[in-house]
């Protein structure tokens, strides 16, 4: 009987801390969205000469962060941020989706940026340094976000950005649905 009780105490002593450690996620992301730099446009009144002309466009700015000049696609993105700011990101297939370099990585490097505020002012929590994209667009980030994270992140946005600051892809928040 003493052996069984000792085994249970040992089991609970090991499993309980492991499950508590597994629950220290601050926010998770599952899936990714590639950038389309223009979100909408206003066309000139159509005539034969202006039928394909756009008078003005609205850039796809996300929480104050500018998009690049070209479309990018991403095959998959998984990320987890811990309450202490540690972040792990795994991206697959972050590649140009248009232009002469279509299907390539344009020699880019990326960082992750977490934004928790739904309205300005936005605080950008970045990883540093940047990591180079593999030829197939894959990348891994294992770092700590800069700055102090807020107590809660009610409106999480994870952006994958280049060194100049433009966003290439965004993570889809994992709201705890099925795997």
JSON list of C-alpha atoms in Angstrom, two decimals:
[
{"chain": "A", "resi": 1, "resn": "UNK", "atom": "CA", "xyz": [0.00, 0.00, 0.00]},
{"chain": "A", "resi": 2, "resn": "UNK", "atom": "CA", "xyz": [2.85, 2.37, 0.87]},
{"chain": "A", "resi": 3, "resn": "UNK", "atom": "CA", "xyz": [4.42, 1.70, -2.54]},
{"chain": "A", "resi": 4, "resn": "UNK", "atom": "CA", "xyz": [1.15, 2.59, -4.31]},
{"chain": "A", "resi": 5, "resn": "UNK", "atom": "CA", "xyz": [0.79, 5.82, -2.33]},
{"chain": "A", "resi": 6, "resn": "UNK", "atom": "CA", "xyz": [4.40, 6.72, -3.01]},
{"chain": "A", "resi": 7, "resn": "UNK", "atom": "CA", "xyz": [3.85, 6.10, -6.70]},
{"chain": "A", "resi": 8, "resn": "UNK", "atom": "CA", "xyz": [0.77, 8.38, -6.73]},
{"chain": "A", "resi": 9, "resn": "UNK", "atom": "CA", "xyz": [2.59, 11.13, -4.84]},
{"chain": "A", "resi": 10, "resn": "UNK", "atom": "CA", "xyz": [5.50, 10.86, -7.26]},
{"chain": "A", "resi": 11, "resn": "UNK", "atom": "CA", "xyz": [3.12, 10.86, -10.24]},
{"chain": "A", "resi": 12, "resn": "UNK", "atom": "CA", "xyz": [1.17, 13.90, -9.02]},
{"chain": "A", "resi": 13, "resn": "UNK", "atom": "CA", "xyz": [4.38, 15.69, -8.12]},
{"chain": "A", "resi": 14, "resn": "UNK", "atom": "CA", "xyz": [5.68, 15.27, -11.68]},
{"chain": "A", "resi": 15, "resn": "UNK", "atom": "CA", "xyz": [2.48, 15.63, -13.71]},
{"chain": "A", "resi": 16, "resn": "UNK", "atom": "CA", "xyz": [1.00, 18.63, -11.91]},
{"chain": "A", "resi": 17, "resn": "UNK", "atom": "CA", "xyz": [3.99, 20.94, -12.55]},
{"chain": "A", "resi": 18, "resn": "UNK", "atom": "CA", "xyz": [4.17, 19.76, -16.16]},
{"chain": "A", "resi": 19, "resn": "UNK", "atom": "CA", "xyz": [0.51, 20.54, -16.78]},
{"chain": "A", "resi": 20, "resn": "UNK", "atom": "CA", "xyz": [0.84, 23.91, -15.02]},
{"chain": "A", "resi": 21, "resn": "UNK", "atom": "CA", "xyz": [3.85, 24.71, -17.22]},
{"chain": "A", "resi": 22, "resn": "UNK", "atom": "CA", "xyz": [1.84, 23.75, -20.29]},
{"chain": "A", "resi": 23, "resn": "UNK", "atom": "CA", "xyz": [-0.83, 26.32, -19.34]},
{"chain": "A", "resi": 24, "resn": "UNK", "atom": "CA", "xyz": [1.45, 29.38, -19.16]},
{"chain": "A", "resi": 25, "resn": "UNK", "atom": "CA", "xyz": [0.68, 30.40, -22.74]},
{"chain": "A", "resi": 26, "resn": "UNK", "atom": "CA", "xyz": [-0.10, 34.08, -23.11]},
{"chain": "A", "resi": 27, "resn": "UNK", "atom": "CA", "xyz": [-1.44, 33.81, -26.67]},
{"chain": "A", "resi": 28, "resn": "UNK", "atom": "CA", "xyz": [-1.23, 31.27, -29.53]},
{"chain": "A", "resi": 29, "resn": "UNK", "atom": "CA", "xyz": [-1.55, 31.56, -33.29]},
{"chain": "A", "resi": 30, "resn": "UNK", "atom": "CA", "xyz": [-2.50, 28.78, -35.70]},
{"chain": "A", "resi": 31, "resn": "UNK", "atom": "CA", "xyz": [-2.43, 29.53, -39.41]},
{"chain": "A", "resi": 32, "resn": "UNK", "atom": "CA", "xyz": [-1.27, 32.57, -41.31]},
{"chain": "A", "resi": 33, "resn": "UNK", "atom": "CA", "xyz": [-2.45, 35.20, -43.76]},
{"chain": "A", "resi": 34, "resn": "UNK", "atom": "CA", "xyz": [-0.15, 36.60, -46.43]},
{"chain": "A", "resi": 35, "resn": "UNK", "atom": "CA", "xyz": [-0.21, 40.32, -47.17]},
{"chain": "A", "resi": 36, "resn": "UNK", "atom": "CA", "xyz": [-2.05, 41.99, -50.01]},
{"chain": "A", "resi": 37, "resn": "UNK", "atom": "CA", "xyz": [-0.59, 45.53, -49.89]},
{"chain": "A", "resi": 38, "resn": "UNK", "atom": "CA", "xyz": [-3.75, 47.30, -51.08]},
{"chain": "A", "resi": 39, "resn": "UNK", "atom": "CA", "xyz": [-7.03, 46.75, -49.27]},
{"chain": "A", "resi": 40, "resn": "UNK", "atom": "CA", "xyz": [-9.27, 48.78, -51.59]},
{"chain": "A", "resi": 41, "resn": "UNK", "atom": "CA", "xyz": [-9.27, 51.39, -54.32]},
{"chain": "A", "resi": 42, "resn": "UNK", "atom": "CA", "xyz": [-11.41, 54.11, -55.79]},
{"chain": "A", "resi": 43, "resn": "UNK", "atom": "CA", "xyz": [-11.71, 53.95, -59.56]},
{"chain": "A", "resi": 44, "resn": "UNK", "atom": "CA", "xyz": [-11.84, 56.92, -61.86]},
{"chain": "A", "resi": 45, "resn": "UNK", "atom": "CA", "xyz": [-15.21, 57.33, -63.59]},
{"chain": "A", "resi": 46, "resn": "UNK", "atom": "CA", "xyz": [-14.97, 54.74, -66.36]},
{"chain": "A", "resi": 47, "resn": "UNK", "atom": "CA", "xyz": [-14.34, 55.92, -69.86]},
{"chain": "A", "resi": 48, "resn": "UNK", "atom": "CA", "xyz": [-12.50, 54.15, -72.61]},
{"chain": "A", "resi": 49, "resn": "UNK", "atom": "CA", "xyz": [-9.21, 55.76, -71.53]},
{"chain": "A", "resi": 50, "resn": "UNK", "atom": "CA", "xyz": [-9.64, 55.37, -67.76]},
{"chain": "A", "resi": 51, "resn": "UNK", "atom": "CA", "xyz": [-11.39, 51.99, -67.43]},
{"chain": "A", "resi": 52, "resn": "UNK", "atom": "CA", "xyz": [-8.33, 50.38, -65.82]},
{"chain": "A", "resi": 53, "resn": "UNK", "atom": "CA", "xyz": [-7.12, 53.39, -63.84]},
{"chain": "A", "resi": 54, "resn": "UNK", "atom": "CA", "xyz": [-7.38, 53.56, -60.07]},
{"chain": "A", "resi": 55, "resn": "UNK", "atom": "CA", "xyz": [-7.46, 57.08, -58.70]},
{"chain": "A", "resi": 56, "resn": "UNK", "atom": "CA", "xyz": [-6.47, 56.23, -55.14]},
{"chain": "A", "resi": 57, "resn": "UNK", "atom": "CA", "xyz": [-5.83, 53.16, -53.00]},
{"chain": "A", "resi": 58, "resn": "UNK", "atom": "CA", "xyz": [-6.04, 52.32, -49.34]},
{"chain": "A", "resi": 59, "resn": "UNK", "atom": "CA", "xyz": [-2.88, 50.59, -48.19]},
{"chain": "A", "resi": 60, "resn": "UNK", "atom": "CA", "xyz": [-3.39, 47.53, -46.01]},
{"chain": "A", "resi": 61, "resn": "UNK", "atom": "CA", "xyz": [-2.03, 49.10, -42.82]},
{"chain": "A", "resi": 62, "resn": "UNK", "atom": "CA", "xyz": [-2.43, 46.92, -39.72]},
{"chain": "A", "resi": 63, "resn": "UNK", "atom": "CA", "xyz": [-2.29, 48.72, -36.38]},
{"chain": "A", "resi": 64, "resn": "UNK", "atom": "CA", "xyz": [0.00, 51.37, -37.77]},
{"chain": "A", "resi": 65, "resn": "UNK", "atom": "CA", "xyz": [2.33, 48.93, -39.57]},
{"chain": "A", "resi": 66, "resn": "UNK", "atom": "CA", "xyz": [2.77, 49.44, -43.33]},
{"chain": "A", "resi": 67, "resn": "UNK", "atom": "CA", "xyz": [2.60, 46.59, -45.86]},
{"chain": "A", "resi": 68, "resn": "UNK", "atom": "CA", "xyz": [5.36, 45.93, -48.43]},
{"chain": "A", "resi": 69, "resn": "UNK", "atom": "CA", "xyz": [4.95, 46.84, -52.07]},
{"chain": "A", "resi": 70, "resn": "UNK", "atom": "CA", "xyz": [4.19, 43.31, -53.27]},
{"chain": "A", "resi": 71, "resn": "UNK", "atom": "CA", "xyz": [1.84, 40.43, -52.39]},
{"chain": "A", "resi": 72, "resn": "UNK", "atom": "CA", "xyz": [3.28, 37.71, -50.12]},
{"chain": "A", "resi": 73, "resn": "UNK", "atom": "CA", "xyz": [1.78, 34.30, -49.34]},
{"chain": "A", "resi": 74, "resn": "UNK", "atom": "CA", "xyz": [2.37, 31.94, -46.43]},
{"chain": "A", "resi": 75, "resn": "UNK", "atom": "CA", "xyz": [1.56, 28.21, -46.37]},
{"chain": "A", "resi": 76, "resn": "UNK", "atom": "CA", "xyz": [1.40, 27.84, -42.56]},
{"chain": "A", "resi": 77, "resn": "UNK", "atom": "CA", "xyz": [2.24, 29.70, -39.38]},
{"chain": "A", "resi": 78, "resn": "UNK", "atom": "CA", "xyz": [2.27, 28.47, -35.79]},
{"chain": "A", "resi": 79, "resn": "UNK", "atom": "CA", "xyz": [3.28, 30.62, -32.84]},
{"chain": "A", "resi": 80, "resn": "UNK", "atom": "CA", "xyz": [3.09, 30.58, -29.08]},
{"chain": "A", "resi": 81, "resn": "UNK", "atom": "CA", "xyz": [3.87, 33.46, -26.76]},
{"chain": "A", "resi": 82, "resn": "UNK", "atom": "CA", "xyz": [4.47, 32.80, -23.07]},
{"chain": "A", "resi": 83, "resn": "UNK", "atom": "CA", "xyz": [3.50, 35.25, -20.33]},
{"chain": "A", "resi": 84, "resn": "UNK", "atom": "CA", "xyz": [7.18, 36.12, -19.78]},
{"chain": "A", "resi": 85, "resn": "UNK", "atom": "CA", "xyz": [7.58, 37.16, -23.45]},
{"chain": "A", "resi": 86, "resn": "UNK", "atom": "CA", "xyz": [9.24, 34.02, -24.78]},
{"chain": "A", "resi": 87, "resn": "UNK", "atom": "CA", "xyz": [8.02, 33.33, -28.31]},
{"chain": "A", "resi": 88, "resn": "UNK", "atom": "CA", "xyz": [8.35, 30.43, -30.71]},
{"chain": "A", "resi": 89, "resn": "UNK", "atom": "CA", "xyz": [7.25, 30.88, -34.32]},
{"chain": "A", "resi": 90, "resn": "UNK", "atom": "CA", "xyz": [7.35, 28.32, -37.12]},
{"chain": "A", "resi": 91, "resn": "UNK", "atom": "CA", "xyz": [6.53, 29.62, -40.59]},
{"chain": "A", "resi": 92, "resn": "UNK", "atom": "CA", "xyz": [6.32, 27.67, -43.83]},
{"chain": "A", "resi": 93, "resn": "UNK", "atom": "CA", "xyz": [6.33, 28.97, -47.38]},
{"chain": "A", "resi": 94, "resn": "UNK", "atom": "CA", "xyz": [6.56, 32.75, -46.86]},
{"chain": "A", "resi": 95, "resn": "UNK", "atom": "CA", "xyz": [7.14, 33.70, -50.50]},
{"chain": "A", "resi": 96, "resn": "UNK", "atom": "CA", "xyz": [6.39, 36.44, -53.00]},
{"chain": "A", "resi": 97, "resn": "UNK", "atom": "CA", "xyz": [2.93, 36.04, -54.50]},
{"chain": "A", "resi": 98, "resn": "UNK", "atom": "CA", "xyz": [3.43, 38.37, -57.47]},
{"chain": "A", "resi": 99, "resn": "UNK", "atom": "CA", "xyz": [5.92, 40.28, -59.60]},
{"chain": "A", "resi": 100, "resn": "UNK", "atom": "CA", "xyz": [9.02, 39.03, -61.38]},
{"chain": "A", "resi": 101, "resn": "UNK", "atom": "CA", "xyz": [10.30, 37.29, -58.24]},
{"chain": "A", "resi": 102, "resn": "UNK", "atom": "CA", "xyz": [7.08, 35.32, -57.72]},
{"chain": "A", "resi": 103, "resn": "UNK", "atom": "CA", "xyz": [7.66, 32.13, -55.72]},
{"chain": "A", "resi": 104, "resn": "UNK", "atom": "CA", "xyz": [10.97, 33.39, -54.30]},
{"chain": "A", "resi": 105, "resn": "UNK", "atom": "CA", "xyz": [11.91, 34.74, -50.89]},
{"chain": "A", "resi": 106, "resn": "UNK", "atom": "CA", "xyz": [13.52, 37.97, -52.22]},
{"chain": "A", "resi": 107, "resn": "UNK", "atom": "CA", "xyz": [16.48, 37.38, -49.88]},
{"chain": "A", "resi": 108, "resn": "UNK", "atom": "CA", "xyz": [14.36, 38.62, -46.97]},
{"chain": "A", "resi": 109, "resn": "UNK", "atom": "CA", "xyz": [14.82, 38.21, -43.25]},
{"chain": "A", "resi": 110, "resn": "UNK", "atom": "CA", "xyz": [11.96, 38.46, -40.76]},
{"chain": "A", "resi": 111, "resn": "UNK", "atom": "CA", "xyz": [11.07, 39.19, -37.15]},
{"chain": "A", "resi": 112, "resn": "UNK", "atom": "CA", "xyz": [7.87, 38.62, -35.17]},
{"chain": "A", "resi": 113, "resn": "UNK", "atom": "CA", "xyz": [5.85, 41.50, -33.71]},
{"chain": "A", "resi": 114, "resn": "UNK", "atom": "CA", "xyz": [3.05, 41.09, -31.17]},
{"chain": "A", "resi": 115, "resn": "UNK", "atom": "CA", "xyz": [0.49, 43.89, -30.76]},
{"chain": "A", "resi": 116, "resn": "UNK", "atom": "CA", "xyz": [-2.21, 43.56, -28.07]},
{"chain": "A", "resi": 117, "resn": "UNK", "atom": "CA", "xyz": [-4.03, 46.90, -28.32]},
{"chain": "A", "resi": 118, "resn": "UNK", "atom": "CA", "xyz": [-7.17, 47.17, -30.48]},
{"chain": "A", "resi": 119, "resn": "UNK", "atom": "CA", "xyz": [-6.88, 50.97, -30.74]},
{"chain": "A", "resi": 120, "resn": "UNK", "atom": "CA", "xyz": [-3.96, 53.41, -30.87]},
{"chain": "A", "resi": 121, "resn": "UNK", "atom": "CA", "xyz": [-1.51, 53.92, -29.35]},
{"chain": "A", "resi": 122, "resn": "UNK", "atom": "CA", "xyz": [-0.15, 50.52, -30.38]},
{"chain": "A", "resi": 123, "resn": "UNK", "atom": "CA", "xyz": [2.83, 48.97, -28.60]},
{"chain": "A", "resi": 124, "resn": "UNK", "atom": "CA", "xyz": [4.97, 46.77, -30.86]},
{"chain": "A", "resi": 125, "resn": "UNK", "atom": "CA", "xyz": [6.75, 43.93, -29.07]},
{"chain": "A", "resi": 126, "resn": "UNK", "atom": "CA", "xyz": [9.45, 42.71, -31.48]},
{"chain": "A", "resi": 127, "resn": "UNK", "atom": "CA", "xyz": [11.92, 39.87, -31.67]},
{"chain": "A", "resi": 128, "resn": "UNK", "atom": "CA", "xyz": [15.52, 40.79, -32.40]},
{"chain": "A", "resi": 129, "resn": "UNK", "atom": "CA", "xyz": [17.62, 39.92, -34.37]},
{"chain": "A", "resi": 130, "resn": "UNK", "atom": "CA", "xyz": [15.86, 39.02, -37.61]},
{"chain": "A", "resi": 131, "resn": "UNK", "atom": "CA", "xyz": [16.13, 35.52, -39.11]},
{"chain": "A", "resi": 132, "resn": "UNK", "atom": "CA", "xyz": [16.69, 34.81, -42.82]},
{"chain": "A", "resi": 133, "resn": "UNK", "atom": "CA", "xyz": [14.01, 33.06, -44.84]},
{"chain": "A", "resi": 134, "resn": "UNK", "atom": "CA", "xyz": [15.03, 29.68, -46.21]},
{"chain": "A", "resi": 135, "resn": "UNK", "atom": "CA", "xyz": [14.89, 29.41, -50.03]},
{"chain": "A", "resi": 136, "resn": "UNK", "atom": "CA", "xyz": [11.46, 27.74, -49.68]},
{"chain": "A", "resi": 137, "resn": "UNK", "atom": "CA", "xyz": [10.23, 30.52, -47.37]},
{"chain": "A", "resi": 138, "resn": "UNK", "atom": "CA", "xyz": [10.44, 28.53, -44.13]},
{"chain": "A", "resi": 139, "resn": "UNK", "atom": "CA", "xyz": [11.68, 30.18, -40.93]},
{"chain": "A", "resi": 140, "resn": "UNK", "atom": "CA", "xyz": [11.91, 29.61, -37.18]},
{"chain": "A", "resi": 141, "resn": "UNK", "atom": "CA", "xyz": [12.00, 32.22, -34.47]},
{"chain": "A", "resi": 142, "resn": "UNK", "atom": "CA", "xyz": [12.84, 31.26, -30.88]},
{"chain": "A", "resi": 143, "resn": "UNK", "atom": "CA", "xyz": [13.36, 34.48, -28.95]},
{"chain": "A", "resi": 144, "resn": "UNK", "atom": "CA", "xyz": [11.99, 36.87, -26.32]},
{"chain": "A", "resi": 145, "resn": "UNK", "atom": "CA", "xyz": [9.76, 39.78, -27.27]},
{"chain": "A", "resi": 146, "resn": "UNK", "atom": "CA", "xyz": [11.05, 43.24, -26.40]},
{"chain": "A", "resi": 147, "resn": "UNK", "atom": "CA", "xyz": [9.28, 45.38, -23.80]},
{"chain": "A", "resi": 148, "resn": "UNK", "atom": "CA", "xyz": [6.93, 44.40, -21.04]},
{"chain": "A", "resi": 149, "resn": "UNK", "atom": "CA", "xyz": [3.82, 42.55, -22.17]},
{"chain": "A", "resi": 150, "resn": "UNK", "atom": "CA", "xyz": [0.47, 43.75, -20.81]},
{"chain": "A", "resi": 151, "resn": "UNK", "atom": "CA", "xyz": [-1.37, 41.62, -18.24]},
{"chain": "A", "resi": 152, "resn": "UNK", "atom": "CA", "xyz": [-3.86, 40.51, -20.92]},
{"chain": "A", "resi": 153, "resn": "UNK", "atom": "CA", "xyz": [-3.87, 40.52, -24.70]},
{"chain": "A", "resi": 154, "resn": "UNK", "atom": "CA", "xyz": [-7.55, 40.82, -25.61]},
{"chain": "A", "resi": 155, "resn": "UNK", "atom": "CA", "xyz": [-6.95, 41.74, -29.27]},
{"chain": "A", "resi": 156, "resn": "UNK", "atom": "CA", "xyz": [-3.77, 39.88, -30.32]},
{"chain": "A", "resi": 157, "resn": "UNK", "atom": "CA", "xyz": [-2.13, 40.51, -33.68]},
{"chain": "A", "resi": 158, "resn": "UNK", "atom": "CA", "xyz": [1.08, 38.74, -34.65]},
{"chain": "A", "resi": 159, "resn": "UNK", "atom": "CA", "xyz": [2.85, 40.25, -37.64]},
{"chain": "A", "resi": 160, "resn": "UNK", "atom": "CA", "xyz": [5.83, 38.80, -39.47]},
{"chain": "A", "resi": 161, "resn": "UNK", "atom": "CA", "xyz": [7.87, 41.82, -40.61]},
{"chain": "A", "resi": 162, "resn": "UNK", "atom": "CA", "xyz": [11.04, 42.55, -42.53]},
{"chain": "A", "resi": 163, "resn": "UNK", "atom": "CA", "xyz": [13.98, 44.59, -41.11]},
{"chain": "A", "resi": 164, "resn": "UNK", "atom": "CA", "xyz": [12.52, 47.80, -42.60]},
{"chain": "A", "resi": 165, "resn": "UNK", "atom": "CA", "xyz": [9.28, 47.17, -40.67]},
{"chain": "A", "resi": 166, "resn": "UNK", "atom": "CA", "xyz": [6.81, 46.17, -43.40]},
{"chain": "A", "resi": 167, "resn": "UNK", "atom": "CA", "xyz": [4.52, 43.25, -42.53]},
{"chain": "A", "resi": 168, "resn": "UNK", "atom": "CA", "xyz": [4.53, 40.18, -44.80]},
{"chain": "A", "resi": 169, "resn": "UNK", "atom": "CA", "xyz": [2.17, 37.85, -42.94]},
{"chain": "A", "resi": 170, "resn": "UNK", "atom": "CA", "xyz": [-0.12, 37.78, -39.92]},
{"chain": "A", "resi": 171, "resn": "UNK", "atom": "CA", "xyz": [-0.91, 34.97, -37.51]},
{"chain": "A", "resi": 172, "resn": "UNK", "atom": "CA", "xyz": [-4.47, 33.77, -36.94]},
{"chain": "A", "resi": 173, "resn": "UNK", "atom": "CA", "xyz": [-5.23, 33.77, -33.20]},
{"chain": "A", "resi": 174, "resn": "UNK", "atom": "CA", "xyz": [-5.88, 30.26, -31.85]},
{"chain": "A", "resi": 175, "resn": "UNK", "atom": "CA", "xyz": [-9.09, 30.68, -29.89]},
{"chain": "A", "resi": 176, "resn": "UNK", "atom": "CA", "xyz": [-8.90, 27.16, -28.50]},
{"chain": "A", "resi": 177, "resn": "UNK", "atom": "CA", "xyz": [-10.84, 25.32, -31.20]},
{"chain": "A", "resi": 178, "resn": "UNK", "atom": "CA", "xyz": [-10.06, 21.83, -32.43]},
{"chain": "A", "resi": 179, "resn": "UNK", "atom": "CA", "xyz": [-6.56, 20.80, -33.47]}
]
